[in-house]
Amino acid sequence: MSAFFVYLETNWLVSYILPHHPWRSEARSLLDAADRGECQLRIPVAAFLEARHVVHRETEDHARAVKAVSEGLSAAARNLKEPALLAVARDVLKAESSYHLPDPQRELDALTVRCKPFMIHHPQEEQAALDALLPSVGMRGTDVVDLHIISAILADRDLERAPEAAVLSANSKEFDVGGTTSKLPRDVYSKRRLVYLPKFNLAGAKALWQRDNGRGWPTPQPTSPDPRRKEAQKLLSGLNDSQLDTMLVELRKLGSPPS
């Protein structure tokens, strides 16, 4: 039986590297599972390129946050004449220094080398997948990298649909298809026998694949009513009798199949 395919994106790389990241232990457990042969990781090349920027940004953001907390506590200690607060400020800096990475980019370089067997890159197929997605996705601006990563995942899956497979990404805003504001076509995973899970949980992904496979790969429905329906109903309820006939004509046009 083929290994379970696990498709990952930039956030997994960042989670694996940064000690202060909330998903670090789960990210590392997933690589351990791959090393034991429990799954096969599949990571688009674009994710490694984007990770350099994200690691730098999150490292800087974290450093500024720790500094701000320490400086705020020190100021409060002086203003309130509370030496205990000054001790806490020092403890914050001491704690951060205990896990601070002197060179996060070097750590990422080492992970990139280790993950080289997991990289996927099929330029022609990825472009075809991207072209097919563009008319039906809601991604713009900074979402572009995620769109290329998703296209790479879909291209790789289209080349090899036999293994059980899942997309694991805590970035549900861009990668989920079940939310009311999903940016992807709702059948983009199901028609490829591919499941999505917003966490790095291999056991959960395997159970989800078995469930959807047993159900015949249904298209995920919104987790709550589409807000556009509520807005449309509100607009219709505000029409007076003289406007209803005109609106019904327009609605029938929308609901009729193209000739």
CSV table of C-alpha atoms in Angstrom, one decimal:
chain,number,residue,atom,x,y,z
A,1,MET,CA,0.0,0.0,0.0
A,2,SER,CA,1.3,3.5,-0.9
A,3,ALA,CA,2.3,5.8,1.9
A,4,PHE,CA,-0.3,8.4,3.0
A,5,PHE,CA,0.5,11.7,1.1
A,6,VAL,CA,0.7,14.8,3.3
A,7,TYR,CA,0.7,18.1,1.4
A,8,LEU,CA,2.1,21.0,3.4
A,9,GLU,CA,2.7,24.7,2.8
A,10,THR,CA,4.7,27.6,4.2
A,11,ASN,CA,3.3,27.6,7.7
A,12,TRP,CA,4.5,24.1,8.4
A,13,LEU,CA,8.1,25.2,7.6
A,14,VAL,CA,7.8,28.3,9.8
A,15,SER,CA,6.1,26.3,12.6
A,16,TYR,CA,8.9,23.7,12.5
A,17,ILE,CA,11.7,26.4,12.8
A,18,LEU,CA,10.4,29.0,15.4
A,19,PRO,CA,10.5,27.9,19.1
A,20,HIS,CA,7.8,30.3,20.0
A,21,HIS,CA,5.4,29.1,17.3
A,22,PRO,CA,2.2,27.6,18.8
A,23,TRP,CA,2.2,24.6,16.3
A,24,ARG,CA,5.9,23.7,16.6
A,25,SER,CA,5.5,20.4,18.4
A,26,GLU,CA,2.9,19.2,16.0
A,27,ALA,CA,5.0,20.2,13.0
A,28,ARG,CA,8.0,18.3,14.3
A,29,SER,CA,5.9,15.3,15.2
A,30,LEU,CA,4.7,15.2,11.6
A,31,LEU,CA,8.3,15.0,10.2
A,32,ASP,CA,9.1,12.3,12.8
A,33,ALA,CA,6.1,10.4,11.4
A,34,ALA,CA,7.5,10.8,7.9
A,35,ASP,CA,10.8,9.5,9.0
A,36,ARG,CA,9.1,6.4,10.4
A,37,GLY,CA,7.4,5.8,7.1
A,38,GLU,CA,3.9,6.6,8.3
A,39,CYS,CA,3.4,9.2,5.6
A,40,GLN,CA,5.1,10.9,2.7
A,41,LEU,CA,5.5,14.7,2.8
A,42,ARG,CA,4.8,16.7,-0.3
A,43,ILE,CA,5.9,20.4,-0.2
A,44,PRO,CA,5.7,22.8,-3.1
A,45,VAL,CA,9.0,24.6,-3.9
A,46,ALA,CA,7.2,28.0,-3.6
A,47,ALA,CA,6.7,27.3,0.1
A,48,PHE,CA,10.4,27.2,0.8
A,49,LEU,CA,10.9,30.5,-1.0
A,50,GLU,CA,8.1,32.2,0.9
A,51,ALA,CA,9.3,30.7,4.3
A,52,ARG,CA,12.4,32.9,4.2
A,53,HIS,CA,10.4,36.0,4.3
A,54,VAL,CA,7.9,34.7,6.9
A,55,VAL,CA,10.6,33.4,9.3
A,56,HIS,CA,12.3,36.8,9.2
A,57,ARG,CA,9.1,38.7,9.7
A,58,GLU,CA,7.8,36.6,12.6
A,59,THR,CA,11.2,36.6,14.3
A,60,GLU,CA,11.3,40.4,14.2
A,61,ASP,CA,7.7,40.7,15.3
A,62,HIS,CA,8.3,38.4,18.3
A,63,ALA,CA,11.5,40.2,19.3
A,64,ARG,CA,9.6,43.5,19.2
A,65,ALA,CA,6.7,42.1,21.3
A,66,VAL,CA,9.1,40.7,24.0
A,67,LYS,CA,11.0,44.0,24.1
A,68,ALA,CA,7.7,46.0,24.5
A,69,VAL,CA,6.5,43.8,27.3
A,70,SER,CA,9.8,44.0,29.2
A,71,GLU,CA,10.0,47.8,28.7
A,72,GLY,CA,6.4,48.2,29.8
A,73,LEU,CA,7.0,46.2,33.0
A,74,SER,CA,10.2,48.1,33.8
A,75,ALA,CA,8.4,51.5,33.4
A,76,ALA,CA,5.5,50.3,35.6
A,77,ALA,CA,8.1,49.1,38.2
A,78,ARG,CA,9.6,52.6,38.3
A,79,ASN,CA,6.3,54.5,38.3
A,80,LEU,CA,4.7,52.3,41.0
A,81,LYS,CA,7.9,51.7,42.9
A,82,GLU,CA,7.3,48.0,42.6
A,83,PRO,CA,10.6,46.1,42.4
A,84,ALA,CA,8.8,42.8,41.8
A,85,LEU,CA,7.7,44.1,38.4
A,86,LEU,CA,11.3,44.9,37.5
A,87,ALA,CA,12.1,41.3,38.4
A,88,VAL,CA,9.4,40.0,36.1
A,89,ALA,CA,10.7,42.2,33.3
A,90,ARG,CA,14.1,40.6,33.7
A,91,ASP,CA,12.6,37.2,33.8
A,92,VAL,CA,10.8,37.8,30.5
A,93,LEU,CA,14.1,38.7,28.8
A,94,LYS,CA,15.9,35.7,30.4
A,95,ALA,CA,13.1,33.3,29.3
A,96,GLU,CA,13.2,34.6,25.7
A,97,SER,CA,17.0,34.3,25.6
A,98,SER,CA,16.7,30.6,26.6
A,99,TYR,CA,15.1,29.7,23.3
A,100,HIS,CA,16.1,32.6,21.0
A,101,LEU,CA,17.6,31.3,17.7
A,102,PRO,CA,20.8,33.2,16.8
A,103,ASP,CA,20.2,32.5,13.1
A,104,PRO,CA,16.7,31.4,12.1
A,105,GLN,CA,17.6,31.5,8.4
A,106,ARG,CA,20.4,29.0,8.9
A,107,GLU,CA,17.9,26.7,10.7
A,108,LEU,CA,15.6,27.1,7.7
A,109,ASP,CA,18.4,26.3,5.3
A,110,ALA,CA,19.1,23.1,7.2
A,111,LEU,CA,15.4,22.1,7.2
A,112,THR,CA,15.3,22.8,3.4
A,113,VAL,CA,18.1,20.4,2.8
A,114,ARG,CA,16.5,17.8,5.0
A,115,CYS,CA,13.2,18.2,3.1
A,116,LYS,CA,14.7,18.2,-0.4
A,117,PRO,CA,13.2,14.7,-1.1
A,118,PHE,CA,9.8,16.0,-0.3
A,119,MET,CA,9.8,19.0,-2.7
A,120,ILE,CA,7.4,19.0,-5.6
A,121,HIS,CA,7.7,21.0,-8.7
A,122,HIS,CA,5.9,20.4,-12.0
A,123,PRO,CA,6.0,23.7,-13.8
A,124,GLN,CA,3.8,22.9,-16.8
A,125,GLU,CA,1.2,21.1,-14.8
A,126,GLU,CA,1.2,23.8,-12.1
A,127,GLN,CA,0.6,26.5,-14.7
A,128,ALA,CA,-2.3,24.5,-16.1
A,129,ALA,CA,-3.8,24.0,-12.6
A,130,LEU,CA,-3.4,27.7,-11.9
A,131,ASP,CA,-5.1,28.7,-15.2
A,132,ALA,CA,-8.0,26.4,-14.3
A,133,LEU,CA,-8.3,27.9,-10.8
A,134,LEU,CA,-8.1,31.6,-11.7
A,135,PRO,CA,-11.7,32.1,-12.9
A,136,SER,CA,-13.2,30.6,-9.7
A,137,VAL,CA,-11.0,31.7,-6.8
A,138,GLY,CA,-11.3,34.8,-4.6
A,139,MET,CA,-7.6,35.3,-4.0
A,140,ARG,CA,-6.0,38.6,-4.6
A,141,GLY,CA,-2.9,40.6,-3.5
A,142,THR,CA,-0.9,38.8,-0.8
A,143,ASP,CA,-2.9,35.6,-1.5
A,144,VAL,CA,-1.0,35.1,-4.8
A,145,VAL,CA,1.7,32.9,-3.2
A,146,ASP,CA,-0.9,30.7,-1.6
A,147,LEU,CA,-2.6,30.4,-5.0
A,148,HIS,CA,0.6,29.1,-6.5
A,149,ILE,CA,1.1,26.7,-3.7
A,150,ILE,CA,-2.4,25.3,-4.0
A,151,SER,CA,-1.9,25.0,-7.8
A,152,ALA,CA,1.3,23.0,-7.1
A,153,ILE,CA,-0.6,20.7,-4.7
A,154,LEU,CA,-3.4,20.1,-7.2
A,155,ALA,CA,-1.0,19.5,-10.1
A,156,ASP,CA,0.9,16.9,-8.0
A,157,ARG,CA,-2.3,15.2,-6.9
A,158,ASP,CA,-3.6,15.1,-10.5
A,159,LEU,CA,-0.4,13.2,-11.5
A,160,GLU,CA,-0.7,10.7,-8.7
A,161,ARG,CA,-4.2,10.1,-7.3
A,162,ALA,CA,-3.7,6.6,-6.0
A,163,PRO,CA,-2.4,7.2,-2.5
A,164,GLU,CA,-4.6,8.4,0.3
A,165,ALA,CA,-3.8,12.1,0.8
A,166,ALA,CA,-4.5,15.3,2.8
A,167,VAL,CA,-3.7,18.9,2.8
A,168,LEU,CA,-2.6,20.0,6.3
A,169,SER,CA,-2.6,23.7,6.9
A,170,ALA,CA,-3.5,25.9,9.8
A,171,ASN,CA,-4.0,28.7,7.2
A,172,SER,CA,-7.7,27.9,6.9
A,173,LYS,CA,-8.5,31.4,5.5
A,174,GLU,CA,-6.9,30.4,2.2
A,175,PHE,CA,-6.9,26.6,2.2
A,176,ASP,CA,-10.2,25.6,3.7
A,177,VAL,CA,-13.2,25.0,1.4
A,178,GLY,CA,-15.9,24.5,4.1
A,179,GLY,CA,-16.2,28.1,5.4
A,180,THR,CA,-18.9,30.6,4.3
A,181,THR,CA,-16.2,32.8,2.8
A,182,SER,CA,-14.1,30.1,1.1
A,183,LYS,CA,-11.8,31.4,-1.5
A,184,LEU,CA,-11.5,28.0,-3.3
A,185,PRO,CA,-14.1,26.0,-5.3
A,186,ARG,CA,-15.8,23.7,-2.8
A,187,ASP,CA,-15.0,20.6,-4.8
A,188,VAL,CA,-11.4,21.4,-5.4
A,189,TYR,CA,-10.2,18.7,-2.9
A,190,SER,CA,-13.1,16.2,-3.0
A,191,LYS,CA,-12.9,15.6,-6.8
A,192,ARG,CA,-9.2,14.6,-6.3
A,193,ARG,CA,-9.9,12.3,-3.3
A,194,LEU,CA,-8.0,14.8,-1.2
A,195,VAL,CA,-9.0,16.0,2.3
A,196,TYR,CA,-8.2,19.2,4.2
A,197,LEU,CA,-7.4,19.5,7.9
A,198,PRO,CA,-6.6,22.8,9.6
A,199,LYS,CA,-3.9,21.2,11.9
A,200,PHE,CA,-0.8,19.1,11.7
A,201,ASN,CA,-2.5,15.9,12.8
A,202,LEU,CA,-1.7,12.8,10.8
A,203,ALA,CA,-4.1,10.4,12.6
A,204,GLY,CA,-7.0,12.9,12.2
A,205,ALA,CA,-6.2,13.3,8.5
A,206,LYS,CA,-6.2,9.6,7.9
A,207,ALA,CA,-9.5,9.2,9.7
A,208,LEU,CA,-11.0,12.1,7.7
A,209,TRP,CA,-9.9,10.5,4.4
A,210,GLN,CA,-11.5,7.2,5.3
A,211,ARG,CA,-14.7,8.9,6.2
A,212,ASP,CA,-15.0,10.9,3.0
A,213,ASN,CA,-13.9,7.9,0.9
A,214,GLY,CA,-16.7,5.9,2.5
A,215,ARG,CA,-19.2,8.7,1.7
A,216,GLY,CA,-18.2,8.8,-1.9
A,217,TRP,CA,-16.4,12.2,-1.7
A,218,PRO,CA,-19.3,14.6,-1.1
A,219,THR,CA,-18.7,18.3,-1.9
A,220,PRO,CA,-18.2,20.2,1.5
A,221,GLN,CA,-21.1,22.5,2.4
A,222,PRO,CA,-20.7,25.9,4.1
A,223,THR,CA,-20.3,25.6,7.9
A,224,SER,CA,-23.0,28.2,8.3
A,225,PRO,CA,-25.5,29.9,6.0
A,226,ASP,CA,-24.0,32.0,3.2
A,227,PRO,CA,-24.4,35.6,4.3
A,228,ARG,CA,-25.2,36.6,0.7
A,229,ARG,CA,-28.5,34.7,1.0
A,230,LYS,CA,-29.5,36.8,4.1
A,231,GLU,CA,-28.6,40.0,2.3
A,232,ALA,CA,-30.6,39.0,-0.8
A,233,GLN,CA,-33.7,38.1,1.3
A,234,LYS,CA,-33.4,41.4,3.1
A,235,LEU,CA,-33.4,43.3,-0.2
A,236,LEU,CA,-36.3,41.3,-1.6
A,237,SER,CA,-38.4,41.9,1.5
A,238,GLY,CA,-37.9,45.7,1.1
A,239,LEU,CA,-39.5,45.8,-2.4
A,240,ASN,CA,-43.0,47.1,-2.8
A,241,ASP,CA,-45.7,45.3,-4.9
A,242,SER,CA,-45.0,47.3,-8.0
A,243,GLN,CA,-41.4,46.2,-8.0
A,244,LEU,CA,-41.9,42.5,-7.5
A,245,ASP,CA,-43.0,41.5,-11.0
A,246,THR,CA,-39.9,43.1,-12.5
A,247,MET,CA,-37.6,41.4,-9.9
A,248,LEU,CA,-39.3,38.0,-10.5
A,249,VAL,CA,-38.5,38.3,-14.2
A,250,GLU,CA,-34.8,39.0,-13.5
A,251,LEU,CA,-34.6,36.1,-11.0
A,252,ARG,CA,-36.2,33.7,-13.5
A,253,LYS,CA,-33.5,34.7,-16.0
A,254,LEU,CA,-30.8,34.0,-13.4
A,255,GLY,CA,-32.3,30.6,-12.5
A,256,SER,CA,-32.8,29.4,-16.1
A,257,PRO,CA,-30.1,27.3,-17.7
A,258,PRO,CA,-28.2,29.0,-20.5
A,259,SER,CA,-29.7,28.3,-23.9
